[in-house]
Coordinates of C-alpha atoms in Angstrom, one line a residue:
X1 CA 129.1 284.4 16.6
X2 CA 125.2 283.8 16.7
X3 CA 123.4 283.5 19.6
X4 CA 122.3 279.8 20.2
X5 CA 118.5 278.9 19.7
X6 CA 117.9 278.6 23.6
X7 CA 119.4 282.6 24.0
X8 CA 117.2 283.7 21.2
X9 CA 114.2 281.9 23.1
X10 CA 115.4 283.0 26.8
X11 CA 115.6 287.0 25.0
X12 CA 112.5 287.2 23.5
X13 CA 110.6 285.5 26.5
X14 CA 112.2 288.4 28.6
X15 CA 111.1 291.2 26.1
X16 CA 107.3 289.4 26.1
X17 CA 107.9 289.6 30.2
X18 CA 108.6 292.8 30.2
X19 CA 106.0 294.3 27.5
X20 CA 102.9 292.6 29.5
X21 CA 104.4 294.0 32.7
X22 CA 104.2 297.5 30.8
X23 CA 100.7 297.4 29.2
X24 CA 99.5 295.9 32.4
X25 CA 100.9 299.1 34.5
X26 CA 99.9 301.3 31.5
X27 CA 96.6 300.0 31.7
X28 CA 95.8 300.6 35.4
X29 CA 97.6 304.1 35.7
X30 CA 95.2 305.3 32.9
X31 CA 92.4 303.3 35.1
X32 CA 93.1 305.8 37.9
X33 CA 93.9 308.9 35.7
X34 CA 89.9 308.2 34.3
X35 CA 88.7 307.9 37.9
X36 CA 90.3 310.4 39.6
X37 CA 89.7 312.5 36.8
X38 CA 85.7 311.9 35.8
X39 CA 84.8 310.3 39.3
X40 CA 86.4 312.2 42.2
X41 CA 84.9 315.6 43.0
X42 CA 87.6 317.9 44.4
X43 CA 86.1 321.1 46.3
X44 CA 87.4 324.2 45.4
X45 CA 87.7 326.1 48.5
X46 CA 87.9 322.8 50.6
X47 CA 90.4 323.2 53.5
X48 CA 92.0 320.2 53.6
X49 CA 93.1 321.0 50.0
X50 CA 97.3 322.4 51.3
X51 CA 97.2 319.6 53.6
X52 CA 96.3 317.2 50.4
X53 CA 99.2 319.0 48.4
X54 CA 101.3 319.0 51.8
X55 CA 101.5 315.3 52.1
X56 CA 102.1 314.5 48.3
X57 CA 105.0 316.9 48.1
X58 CA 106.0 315.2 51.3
X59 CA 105.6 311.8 49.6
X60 CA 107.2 312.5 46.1
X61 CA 110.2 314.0 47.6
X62 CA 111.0 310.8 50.1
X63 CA 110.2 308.7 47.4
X64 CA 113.1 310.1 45.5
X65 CA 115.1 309.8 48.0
X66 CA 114.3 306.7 48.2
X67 CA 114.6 306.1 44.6
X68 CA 118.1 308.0 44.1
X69 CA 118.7 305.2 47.6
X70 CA 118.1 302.6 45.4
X71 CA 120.1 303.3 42.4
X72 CA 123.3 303.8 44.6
X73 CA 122.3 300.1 45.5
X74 CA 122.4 298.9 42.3
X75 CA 124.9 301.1 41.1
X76 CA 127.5 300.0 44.1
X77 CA 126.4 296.2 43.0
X78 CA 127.0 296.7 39.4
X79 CA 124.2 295.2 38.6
X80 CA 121.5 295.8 35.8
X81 CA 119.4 298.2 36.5
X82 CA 116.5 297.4 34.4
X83 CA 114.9 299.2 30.5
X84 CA 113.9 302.0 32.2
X85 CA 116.2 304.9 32.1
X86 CA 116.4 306.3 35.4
X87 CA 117.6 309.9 34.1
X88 CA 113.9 309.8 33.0
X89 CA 111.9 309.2 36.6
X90 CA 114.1 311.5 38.3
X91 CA 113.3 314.2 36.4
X92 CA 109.5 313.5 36.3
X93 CA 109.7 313.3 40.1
X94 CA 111.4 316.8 40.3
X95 CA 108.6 317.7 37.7
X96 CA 105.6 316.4 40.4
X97 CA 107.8 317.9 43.3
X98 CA 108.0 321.4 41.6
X99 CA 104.6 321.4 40.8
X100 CA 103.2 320.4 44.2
X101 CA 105.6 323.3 45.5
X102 CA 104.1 325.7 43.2
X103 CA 100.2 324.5 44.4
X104 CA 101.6 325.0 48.3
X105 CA 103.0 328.7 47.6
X106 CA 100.1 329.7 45.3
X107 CA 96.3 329.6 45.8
X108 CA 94.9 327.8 42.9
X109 CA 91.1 327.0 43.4
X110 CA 90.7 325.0 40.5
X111 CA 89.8 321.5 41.0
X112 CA 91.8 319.9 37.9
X113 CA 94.9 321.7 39.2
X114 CA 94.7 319.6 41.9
X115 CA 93.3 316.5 40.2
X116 CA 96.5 317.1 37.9
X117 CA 98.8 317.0 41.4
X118 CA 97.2 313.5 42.1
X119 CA 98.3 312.5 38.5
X120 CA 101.5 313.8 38.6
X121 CA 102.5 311.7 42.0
X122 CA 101.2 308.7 40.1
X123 CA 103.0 308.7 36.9
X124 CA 106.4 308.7 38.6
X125 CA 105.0 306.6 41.1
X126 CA 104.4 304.0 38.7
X127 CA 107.4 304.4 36.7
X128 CA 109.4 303.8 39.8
X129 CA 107.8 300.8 40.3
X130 CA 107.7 299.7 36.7
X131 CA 111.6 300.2 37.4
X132 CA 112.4 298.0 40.6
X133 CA 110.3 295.3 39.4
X134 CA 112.2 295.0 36.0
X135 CA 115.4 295.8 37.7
X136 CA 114.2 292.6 40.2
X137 CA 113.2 290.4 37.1
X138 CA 116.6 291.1 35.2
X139 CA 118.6 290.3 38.5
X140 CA 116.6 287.2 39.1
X141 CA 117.2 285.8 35.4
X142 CA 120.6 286.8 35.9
X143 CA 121.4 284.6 38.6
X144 CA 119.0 281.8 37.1
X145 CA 121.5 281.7 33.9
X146 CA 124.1 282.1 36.4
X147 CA 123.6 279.0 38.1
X148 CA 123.0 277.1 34.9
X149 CA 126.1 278.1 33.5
X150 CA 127.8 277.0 37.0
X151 CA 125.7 273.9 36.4
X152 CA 127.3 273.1 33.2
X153 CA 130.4 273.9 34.4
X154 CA 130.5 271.4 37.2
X155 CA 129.0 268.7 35.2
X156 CA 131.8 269.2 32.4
X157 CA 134.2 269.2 35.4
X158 CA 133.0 266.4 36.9
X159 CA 132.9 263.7 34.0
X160 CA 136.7 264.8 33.0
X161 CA 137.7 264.1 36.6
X162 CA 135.8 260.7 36.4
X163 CA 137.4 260.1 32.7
X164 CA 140.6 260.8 34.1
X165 CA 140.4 258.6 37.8
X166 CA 139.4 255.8 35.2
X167 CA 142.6 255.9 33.6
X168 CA 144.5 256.3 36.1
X169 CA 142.4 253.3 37.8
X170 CA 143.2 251.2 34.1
X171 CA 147.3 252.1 34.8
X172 CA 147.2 251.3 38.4
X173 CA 145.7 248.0 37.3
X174 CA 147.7 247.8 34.5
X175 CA 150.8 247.9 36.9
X176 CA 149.2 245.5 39.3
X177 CA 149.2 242.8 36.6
X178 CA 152.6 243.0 35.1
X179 CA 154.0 243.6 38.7
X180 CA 152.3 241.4 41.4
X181 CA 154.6 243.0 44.0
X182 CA 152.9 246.0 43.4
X183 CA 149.3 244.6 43.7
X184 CA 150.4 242.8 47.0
X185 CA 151.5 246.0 48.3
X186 CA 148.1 247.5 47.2
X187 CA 146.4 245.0 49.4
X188 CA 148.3 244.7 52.0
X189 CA 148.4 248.3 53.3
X190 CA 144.6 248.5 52.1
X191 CA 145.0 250.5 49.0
X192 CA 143.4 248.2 46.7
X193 CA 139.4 248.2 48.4
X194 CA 139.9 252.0 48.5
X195 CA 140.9 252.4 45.6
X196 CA 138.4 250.3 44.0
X197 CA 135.5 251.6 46.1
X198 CA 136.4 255.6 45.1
X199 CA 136.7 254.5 41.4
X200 CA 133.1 252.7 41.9
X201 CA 131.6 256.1 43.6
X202 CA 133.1 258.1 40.8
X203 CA 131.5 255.9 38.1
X204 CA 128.0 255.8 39.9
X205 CA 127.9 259.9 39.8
X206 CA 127.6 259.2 35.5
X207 CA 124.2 259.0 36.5
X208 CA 123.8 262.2 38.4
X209 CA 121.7 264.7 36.5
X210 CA 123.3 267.1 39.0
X211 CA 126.8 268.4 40.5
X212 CA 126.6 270.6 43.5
X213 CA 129.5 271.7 45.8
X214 CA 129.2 268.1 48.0
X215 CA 129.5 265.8 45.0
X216 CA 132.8 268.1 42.7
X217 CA 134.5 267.9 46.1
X218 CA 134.2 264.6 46.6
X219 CA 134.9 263.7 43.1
X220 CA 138.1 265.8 43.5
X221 CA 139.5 264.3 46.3
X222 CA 138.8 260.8 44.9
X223 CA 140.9 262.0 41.5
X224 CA 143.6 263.3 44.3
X225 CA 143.8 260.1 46.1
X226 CA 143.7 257.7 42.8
X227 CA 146.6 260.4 41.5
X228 CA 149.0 260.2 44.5
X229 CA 148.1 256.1 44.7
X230 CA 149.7 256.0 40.9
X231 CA 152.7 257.9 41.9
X232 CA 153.3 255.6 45.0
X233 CA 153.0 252.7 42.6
X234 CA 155.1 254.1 40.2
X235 CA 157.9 254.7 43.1
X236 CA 157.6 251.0 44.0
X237 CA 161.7 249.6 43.9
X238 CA 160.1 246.7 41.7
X239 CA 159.1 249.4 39.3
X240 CA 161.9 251.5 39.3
X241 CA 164.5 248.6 38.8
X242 CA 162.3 247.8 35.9
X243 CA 163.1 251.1 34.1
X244 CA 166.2 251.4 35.2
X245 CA 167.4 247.8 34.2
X246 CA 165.4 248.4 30.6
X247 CA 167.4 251.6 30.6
X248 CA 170.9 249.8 31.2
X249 CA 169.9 247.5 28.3
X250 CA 168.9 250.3 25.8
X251 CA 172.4 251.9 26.4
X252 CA 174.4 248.6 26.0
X253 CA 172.4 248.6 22.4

């Protein structure tokens, strides 16, 4: 079956979404790869150099904890978890943690080794980020499509509930007419202003442009009460002598 028009729109608006979110955090990663690379001077022999490399093998490896956190979130929530595969960022950050543990253990004096560290804690960096943030989009237009489906839902619920307390309201009064007994019992144990004020609520909500939880229940007990109402009618003795007298007669034919 093909996807409707609005799908096709609501899918390709997501893909746009998502491409402008990459090229934007393409774009400033290889904004700070230029800078750290052609504008920050990295001494050689400097000694805070192992305490530099200390803290960003530090920082990769609780970010991936962190990361590896997340996923058993999302994974426990069976929820999507974004265009990104995630096979992918783990294994770059075991990449930028392996090399940050070769730096600490060896004794490199080479400026772009280290400038290379700095890049290599960035790129996953942004990935991961990258990640959660599509992960964060697709959940939120899942639940915005969610509650539009709900929406329709509840509004097709609601006008067949107000079709069918409108027929039910045309056989009560239907009954009314052709008994009178049954529309002076009606009245007399206040059944008829009920009835016609629930039937009159119903109607008005055919203007609604929306049904939330307040206005289906209410609708559905209205139906409820208008539904039991034509049953008591249709138990009245006046009725049922009716049938059973029109029942006699068809026999005796």
């Amino acid at each position: 079956m093909s996807r409707s028009r609005a799908e096709k729109y609501r899918s390709r608006r997501r893909v746009d979404s998502e491409v402008g979110r990459f090229w934007v955090l393409g774009l400033l990663f290889s904004l700070l790869v230029l800078a750290v690379e052609f504008f920050i001077e990295i001494p050689s022999n400097a000694p805070w150099l192992q305490d530099m490399e200390m803290a960003l093998f530090s920082a990769s490896f609780t970010l991936l904890a962190f990361y590896l956190l997340g996923l058993t979130f999302i994974f426990s929530r069976q929820e999507e978890t974004g265009k990104v595969s995630h096979q992918v960022i783990i294994y770059v950050w075991l990449g930028a943690i392996l090399f940050h543990l070769f730096l600490l253990i060896s004794n490199i004096s080479n400026q772009h080794v280290y400038k290379a560290g700095i890049i290599l804690f960035l790129g996953p960096l942004f990935l991961t980020i990258y990640h959660f943030i599509t992960y964060l989009s697709a959940l939120r237009e899942a639940q915005r499509e969610s509650q539009l489906a709900a929406a329709v839902s509840n509004e097709r619920v609601a006008y067949q509930l107000i079709l069918e307390a409108t027929k039910v309201h045309s056989e009560i009064k239907r009954l009314g007419e052709f008994y009178p007994e049954v529309e002076q019992m009606l009245k007399a144990n206040d059944f008829y202003g009920k009835m016609e004020r629930y039937i009159l609520e119903m109607q008005q909500h055919l203007h609604a442009e929306r049904f939330e939880r307040k206005e289906m229940e209410m609708l559905e007990g209205h139906y409820y009460y208008l539904e039991n109402l034509l049953t008591l009618v249709k138990q009245h003795p006046g009725i049922v002598e009716s049938r059973l007298f029109t029942h006699r007669e068809e026999q005796g034919k």
